[in-house]
PDB file of C-alpha atoms in Angstrom:
ATOM      1  CA  MET A   9       0.000   0.000   0.000  1.00 62.00           C
ATOM      2  CA  ASP A  10       1.305   3.408  -1.003  1.00 75.00           C
ATOM      3  CA  PHE A  11       1.138   5.733   2.014  1.00 77.00           C
ATOM      4  CA  LYS A  12       2.259   8.797   0.042  1.00 83.00           C
ATOM      5  CA  LYS A  13      -0.900   8.581  -2.053  1.00 86.00           C
ATOM      6  CA  PHE A  14      -3.072   9.268   1.040  1.00 87.00           C
ATOM      7  CA  LEU A  15      -0.787  11.912   2.619  1.00 88.00           C
ATOM      8  CA  PRO A  16      -2.535  14.935   1.007  1.00 89.00           C
ATOM      9  CA  TRP A  17      -5.899  13.589   2.260  1.00 91.00           C
ATOM     10  CA  ILE A  18      -4.583  13.075   5.777  1.00 90.00           C
ATOM     11  CA  ILE A  19      -3.084  16.587   5.851  1.00 91.00           C
ATOM     12  CA  GLY A  20      -6.325  18.091   4.480  1.00 94.00           C
ATOM     13  CA  ILE A  21      -8.498  16.296   7.047  1.00 94.00           C
ATOM     14  CA  GLY A  22      -6.049  17.281   9.791  1.00 94.00           C
ATOM     15  CA  LEU A  23      -6.233  20.959   8.766  1.00 95.00           C
ATOM     16  CA  ILE A  24     -10.043  20.850   8.604  1.00 95.00           C
ATOM     17  CA  LEU A  25     -10.178  19.338  12.110  1.00 95.00           C
ATOM     18  CA  MET A  26      -7.748  21.946  13.484  1.00 95.00           C
ATOM     19  CA  ILE A  27      -9.819  24.790  12.027  1.00 94.00           C
ATOM     20  CA  ALA A  28     -13.050  23.239  13.328  1.00 94.00           C
ATOM     21  CA  PHE A  29     -11.613  22.911  16.860  1.00 94.00           C
ATOM     22  CA  TRP A  30     -10.318  26.498  16.671  1.00 94.00           C
ATOM     23  CA  VAL A  31     -13.775  27.833  15.695  1.00 92.00           C
ATOM     24  CA  VAL A  32     -15.446  25.751  18.426  1.00 93.00           C
ATOM     25  CA  GLY A  33     -12.945  27.195  20.913  1.00 93.00           C
ATOM     26  CA  ILE A  34     -13.822  30.744  19.821  1.00 93.00           C
ATOM     27  CA  LYS A  35     -17.552  30.050  20.177  1.00 93.00           C
ATOM     28  CA  ASN A  36     -17.146  28.401  23.601  1.00 94.00           C
ATOM     29  CA  THR A  37     -15.031  31.273  24.918  1.00 94.00           C
ATOM     30  CA  GLY A  38     -17.611  33.777  23.628  1.00 93.00           C
ATOM     31  CA  LEU A  39     -20.335  31.828  25.400  1.00 92.00           C
ATOM     32  CA  GLN A  40     -18.341  31.810  28.660  1.00 94.00           C
ATOM     33  CA  LYS A  41     -17.775  35.556  28.492  1.00 94.00           C
ATOM     34  CA  ASN A  42     -21.465  36.153  27.755  1.00 91.00           C
ATOM     35  CA  GLN A  43     -22.399  34.014  30.761  1.00 93.00           C
ATOM     36  CA  ALA A  44     -19.959  35.989  32.934  1.00 93.00           C
ATOM     37  CA  VAL A  45     -21.749  39.226  31.961  1.00 93.00           C
ATOM     38  CA  ASN A  46     -25.122  37.618  32.743  1.00 91.00           C
ATOM     39  CA  LYS A  47     -23.841  36.464  36.137  1.00 92.00           C
ATOM     40  CA  GLU A  48     -22.545  39.917  37.024  1.00 93.00           C
ATOM     41  CA  TRP A  49     -25.860  41.444  35.909  1.00 90.00           C
ATOM     42  CA  GLY A  50     -27.595  39.032  38.280  1.00 90.00           C
ATOM     43  CA  ASN A  51     -25.309  40.272  41.059  1.00 91.00           C
ATOM     44  CA  VAL A  52     -26.266  43.870  40.247  1.00 90.00           C
ATOM     45  CA  GLN A  53     -29.953  42.982  40.412  1.00 89.00           C
ATOM     46  CA  THR A  54     -29.462  41.110  43.687  1.00 90.00           C
ATOM     47  CA  THR A  55     -27.861  44.115  45.359  1.00 90.00           C
ATOM     48  CA  TYR A  56     -30.607  46.431  44.107  1.00 87.00           C
ATOM     49  CA  GLN A  57     -33.202  43.937  45.368  1.00 88.00           C
ATOM     50  CA  ARG A  58     -31.513  43.970  48.770  1.00 88.00           C
ATOM     51  CA  ARG A  59     -31.743  47.767  48.819  1.00 86.00           C
ATOM     52  CA  ASN A  60     -35.414  47.656  47.825  1.00 84.00           C
ATOM     53  CA  ASP A  61     -36.154  45.175  50.606  1.00 85.00           C
ATOM     54  CA  LEU A  62     -34.357  47.376  53.129  1.00 84.00           C
ATOM     55  CA  ILE A  63     -36.233  50.450  51.903  1.00 82.00           C
ATOM     56  CA  GLY A  64     -39.538  48.690  52.584  1.00 80.00           C
ATOM     57  CA  ASN A  65     -38.439  47.983  56.152  1.00 79.00           C
ATOM     58  CA  LEU A  66     -37.122  51.530  56.557  1.00 79.00           C
ATOM     59  CA  VAL A  67     -40.365  53.067  55.303  1.00 77.00           C
ATOM     60  CA  ASN A  68     -42.386  50.943  57.724  1.00 76.00           C
ATOM     61  CA  THR A  69     -40.123  52.003  60.600  1.00 74.00           C
ATOM     62  CA  VAL A  70     -40.407  55.681  59.638  1.00 74.00           C
ATOM     63  CA  LYS A  71     -44.206  55.427  59.317  1.00 70.00           C
ATOM     64  CA  GLY A  72     -44.211  54.848  63.059  1.00 65.00           C
ATOM     65  CA  ALA A  73     -43.352  58.524  63.559  1.00 59.00           C
ATOM     66  CA  ALA A  74     -46.876  59.874  63.206  1.00 49.00           C
ATOM     67  CA  ASP A  75     -45.983  63.445  62.255  1.00 55.00           C
ATOM     68  CA  PHE A  76     -43.382  62.472  59.680  1.00 58.00           C
ATOM     69  CA  GLU A  77     -43.698  64.122  56.246  1.00 62.00           C
ATOM     70  CA  LYS A  78     -46.000  61.932  54.176  1.00 68.00           C
ATOM     71  CA  SER A  79     -44.804  63.415  50.868  1.00 69.00           C
ATOM     72  CA  THR A  80     -41.234  62.259  51.546  1.00 72.00           C
ATOM     73  CA  LEU A  81     -42.394  58.722  52.302  1.00 70.00           C
ATOM     74  CA  THR A  82     -44.635  58.723  49.227  1.00 76.00           C
ATOM     75  CA  ALA A  83     -41.708  59.809  47.021  1.00 77.00           C
ATOM     76  CA  VAL A  84     -39.567  56.936  48.336  1.00 78.00           C
ATOM     77  CA  ILE A  85     -42.361  54.397  47.839  1.00 77.00           C
ATOM     78  CA  GLU A  86     -43.083  55.611  44.295  1.00 80.00           C
ATOM     79  CA  ALA A  87     -39.403  55.649  43.298  1.00 80.00           C
ATOM     80  CA  ARG A  88     -38.986  52.130  44.656  1.00 78.00           C
ATOM     81  CA  ALA A  89     -42.040  50.918  42.713  1.00 80.00           C
ATOM     82  CA  LYS A  90     -40.754  52.504  39.492  1.00 78.00           C
ATOM     83  CA  ALA A  91     -37.290  50.981  39.964  1.00 79.00           C
ATOM     84  CA  THR A  92     -38.650  47.491  40.574  1.00 78.00           C
ATOM     85  CA  SER A  93     -40.905  47.675  37.506  1.00 76.00           C
ATOM     86  CA  ILE A  94     -37.961  47.942  35.097  1.00 78.00           C
ATOM     87  CA  THR A  95     -36.576  44.579  34.041  1.00 79.00           C
ATOM     88  CA  ILE A  96     -33.712  43.965  31.665  1.00 80.00           C
ATOM     89  CA  ASP A  97     -32.697  40.837  29.789  1.00 79.00           C
ATOM     90  CA  PRO A  98     -28.880  40.911  30.044  1.00 76.00           C
ATOM     91  CA  SER A  99     -28.461  38.994  26.793  1.00 75.00           C
ATOM     92  CA  ASN A 100     -30.260  41.731  24.814  1.00 76.00           C
ATOM     93  CA  VAL A 101     -29.563  44.818  26.909  1.00 79.00           C
ATOM     94  CA  THR A 102     -29.407  48.091  25.005  1.00 80.00           C
ATOM     95  CA  PRO A 103     -27.808  51.352  26.133  1.00 80.00           C
ATOM     96  CA  GLN A 104     -31.299  52.891  26.340  1.00 83.00           C
ATOM     97  CA  GLN A 105     -32.597  50.115  28.620  1.00 81.00           C
ATOM     98  CA  LEU A 106     -29.557  50.397  30.859  1.00 80.00           C
ATOM     99  CA  ALA A 107     -29.967  54.197  31.015  1.00 81.00           C
ATOM    100  CA  ALA A 108     -33.650  53.819  31.992  1.00 82.00           C
ATOM    101  CA  PHE A 109     -32.728  51.283  34.676  1.00 83.00           C
ATOM    102  CA  ASN A 110     -29.937  53.539  35.932  1.00 80.00           C
ATOM    103  CA  SER A 111     -32.255  56.558  35.991  1.00 80.00           C
ATOM    104  CA  ALA A 112     -34.909  54.696  37.981  1.00 83.00           C
ATOM    105  CA  GLN A 113     -32.316  53.517  40.498  1.00 84.00           C
ATOM    106  CA  SER A 114     -30.995  57.066  40.745  1.00 81.00           C
ATOM    107  CA  GLY A 115     -34.531  58.207  41.594  1.00 80.00           C
ATOM    108  CA  VAL A 116     -34.570  55.718  44.455  1.00 81.00           C
ATOM    109  CA  SER A 117     -31.217  57.002  45.714  1.00 81.00           C
ATOM    110  CA  SER A 118     -32.367  60.614  45.502  1.00 78.00           C
ATOM    111  CA  SER A 119     -35.664  60.094  47.326  1.00 79.00           C
ATOM    112  CA  LEU A 120     -33.944  57.910  49.916  1.00 77.00           C
ATOM    113  CA  SER A 121     -31.372  60.652  50.541  1.00 78.00           C
ATOM    114  CA  LYS A 122     -34.192  63.162  51.101  1.00 74.00           C
ATOM    115  CA  LEU A 123     -35.843  60.755  53.526  1.00 75.00           C
ATOM    116  CA  LEU A 124     -32.644  60.289  55.523  1.00 74.00           C
ATOM    117  CA  VAL A 125     -31.990  64.050  55.636  1.00 73.00           C
ATOM    118  CA  SER A 126     -35.521  64.797  56.859  1.00 71.00           C
ATOM    119  CA  VAL A 127     -35.132  62.175  59.607  1.00 69.00           C
ATOM    120  CA  GLU A 128     -32.628  64.493  61.308  1.00 69.00           C
ATOM    121  CA  ARG A 129     -35.584  66.537  62.628  1.00 69.00           C
ATOM    122  CA  TYR A 130     -37.018  63.556  64.510  1.00 68.00           C
ATOM    123  CA  PRO A 131     -34.917  62.665  67.566  1.00 69.00           C
ATOM    124  CA  GLU A 132     -37.155  59.740  68.544  1.00 68.00           C
ATOM    125  CA  LEU A 133     -36.630  58.225  65.090  1.00 65.00           C
ATOM    126  CA  LYS A 134     -32.875  58.814  65.171  1.00 65.00           C
ATOM    127  CA  ALA A 135     -32.766  56.969  68.492  1.00 65.00           C
ATOM    128  CA  ASN A 136     -34.807  54.022  67.164  1.00 71.00           C
ATOM    129  CA  GLU A 137     -32.539  50.967  67.135  1.00 74.00           C
ATOM    130  CA  ASN A 138     -34.286  49.385  64.118  1.00 75.00           C
ATOM    131  CA  PHE A 139     -33.960  52.598  62.145  1.00 76.00           C
ATOM    132  CA  LEU A 140     -30.244  52.931  62.950  1.00 79.00           C
ATOM    133  CA  LYS A 141     -29.616  49.310  61.973  1.00 82.00           C
ATOM    134  CA  LEU A 142     -31.515  49.764  58.681  1.00 80.00           C
ATOM    135  CA  GLN A 143     -29.589  52.958  57.968  1.00 82.00           C
ATOM    136  CA  ASP A 144     -26.292  51.084  58.429  1.00 85.00           C
ATOM    137  CA  GLU A 145     -27.536  48.227  56.240  1.00 87.00           C
ATOM    138  CA  LEU A 146     -28.477  50.704  53.493  1.00 85.00           C
ATOM    139  CA  ALA A 147     -25.030  52.299  53.592  1.00 86.00           C
ATOM    140  CA  SER A 148     -23.442  48.856  53.309  1.00 88.00           C
ATOM    141  CA  THR A 149     -25.792  47.939  50.458  1.00 88.00           C
ATOM    142  CA  GLU A 150     -24.890  51.100  48.524  1.00 87.00           C
ATOM    143  CA  ASN A 151     -21.249  49.984  48.677  1.00 90.00           C
ATOM    144  CA  GLN A 152     -22.276  46.528  47.447  1.00 92.00           C
ATOM    145  CA  ILE A 153     -24.167  48.144  44.559  1.00 90.00           C
ATOM    146  CA  LEU A 154     -21.054  50.089  43.571  1.00 90.00           C
ATOM    147  CA  THR A 155     -18.983  46.906  43.696  1.00 93.00           C
ATOM    148  CA  ALA A 156     -21.547  44.921  41.667  1.00 93.00           C
ATOM    149  CA  ARG A 157     -21.773  47.639  39.016  1.00 91.00           C
ATOM    150  CA  THR A 158     -17.976  47.857  38.797  1.00 93.00           C
ATOM    151  CA  ARG A 159     -17.688  44.092  38.348  1.00 95.00           C
ATOM    152  CA  PHE A 160     -20.449  44.173  35.727  1.00 94.00           C
ATOM    153  CA  ASN A 161     -18.517  46.830  33.774  1.00 93.00           C
ATOM    154  CA  GLU A 162     -15.338  44.746  34.038  1.00 95.00           C
ATOM    155  CA  ALA A 163     -17.176  41.677  32.686  1.00 95.00           C
ATOM    156  CA  VAL A 164     -18.648  43.786  29.861  1.00 94.00           C
ATOM    157  CA  GLN A 165     -15.194  45.119  29.002  1.00 95.00           C
ATOM    158  CA  ASP A 166     -13.795  41.587  28.830  1.00 95.00           C
ATOM    159  CA  TYR A 167     -16.786  40.381  26.779  1.00 94.00           C
ATOM    160  CA  ASN A 168     -16.768  43.334  24.338  1.00 93.00           C
ATOM    161  CA  GLY A 169     -13.001  43.098  23.919  1.00 95.00           C
ATOM    162  CA  TYR A 170     -13.321  39.447  22.967  1.00 94.00           C
ATOM    163  CA  VAL A 171     -16.413  39.381  20.726  1.00 93.00           C
ATOM    164  CA  LEU A 172     -15.570  42.564  18.809  1.00 92.00           C
ATOM    165  CA  ALA A 173     -11.950  41.596  18.047  1.00 92.00           C
ATOM    166  CA  ILE A 174     -10.894  39.912  14.831  1.00 92.00           C
ATOM    167  CA  PRO A 175     -11.079  36.939  14.137  1.00 93.00           C
ATOM    168  CA  GLN A 176     -13.731  36.263  16.823  1.00 91.00           C
ATOM    169  CA  SER A 177     -16.136  38.770  15.303  1.00 90.00           C
ATOM    170  CA  TRP A 178     -16.105  36.731  12.079  1.00 91.00           C
ATOM    171  CA  PHE A 179     -17.494  33.676  13.855  1.00 90.00           C
ATOM    172  CA  LEU A 180     -19.613  35.129  16.665  1.00 90.00           C
ATOM    173  CA  SER A 181     -23.013  36.771  16.359  1.00 88.00           C
ATOM    174  CA  TYR A 182     -22.862  38.420  19.798  1.00 88.00           C
ATOM    175  CA  LYS A 183     -23.473  42.164  19.993  1.00 89.00           C
ATOM    176  CA  GLU A 184     -21.607  44.754  22.006  1.00 91.00           C
ATOM    177  CA  LYS A 185     -23.041  45.229  25.508  1.00 91.00           C
ATOM    178  CA  PRO A 186     -23.392  48.646  27.166  1.00 89.00           C
ATOM    179  CA  TYR A 187     -21.632  49.726  30.340  1.00 88.00           C
ATOM    180  CA  PHE A 188     -23.159  51.228  33.439  1.00 82.00           C
ATOM    181  CA  ALA A 189     -22.557  54.942  33.297  1.00 80.00           C
ATOM    182  CA  ALA A 190     -23.131  57.715  35.787  1.00 72.00           C
ATOM    183  CA  VAL A 191     -26.560  59.300  35.709  1.00 68.00           C
ATOM    184  CA  GLU A 192     -26.808  62.651  34.010  1.00 68.00           C
ATOM    185  CA  GLY A 193     -25.640  65.460  36.250  1.00 62.00           C
ATOM    186  CA  ALA A 194     -23.477  63.236  38.444  1.00 59.00           C
ATOM    187  CA  ASP A 195     -20.399  65.100  37.226  1.00 59.00           C
ATOM    188  CA  LYS A 196     -21.602  68.354  38.822  1.00 63.00           C
ATOM    189  CA  PRO A 197     -20.721  69.121  42.438  1.00 57.00           C
ATOM    190  CA  VAL A 198     -23.419  68.530  45.033  1.00 48.00           C
ATOM    191  CA  GLN A 199     -24.740  71.674  46.672  1.00 54.00           C
ATOM    192  CA  VAL A 200     -25.216  71.319  50.404  1.00 43.00           C
ATOM    193  CA  LYS A 201     -27.589  73.797  52.040  1.00 47.00           C
ATOM    194  CA  PHE A 202     -28.015  74.161  55.773  1.00 37.00           C
TER     195      PHE A 202
END
């Protein structure tokens, strides 16, 4: 049997298999990076859910102060409801959806800040152990939100860098994912009035 006669076929099949494994490797890595973004998005949602749960407890604690401003509580409740109504599918997230989500969460932060500032006028509320514990939990949760958003942006950077680069972009149908950005006006200094 003449082995040299089959050598071109063996080399051709070998090259086809190498290219096939290379393409499969590209697709699997793209899938892993996409899943990493989805996981980090889940972490972002979990931290926001924790904040929303704490806000519900905080509002109920503050309601105990009978003469507390009802409009401030209503603003917090409405902002929380708006923020929880926005859902995003991380596999198809658009910059507009992420901006709407970010804006709603910013509304929660703003109304919550107003609530905590107005609490200063109520010494019995400031001395309430449950309120103080919830206030500490909220501060901790805000730090967790920052961390989750940062990790989400890092996962998006890794994902976008991979799927948009050549040759991966030739074989992958994934789209670029948006980053979390600061809400509009966050670059301006905060004015504190006493």
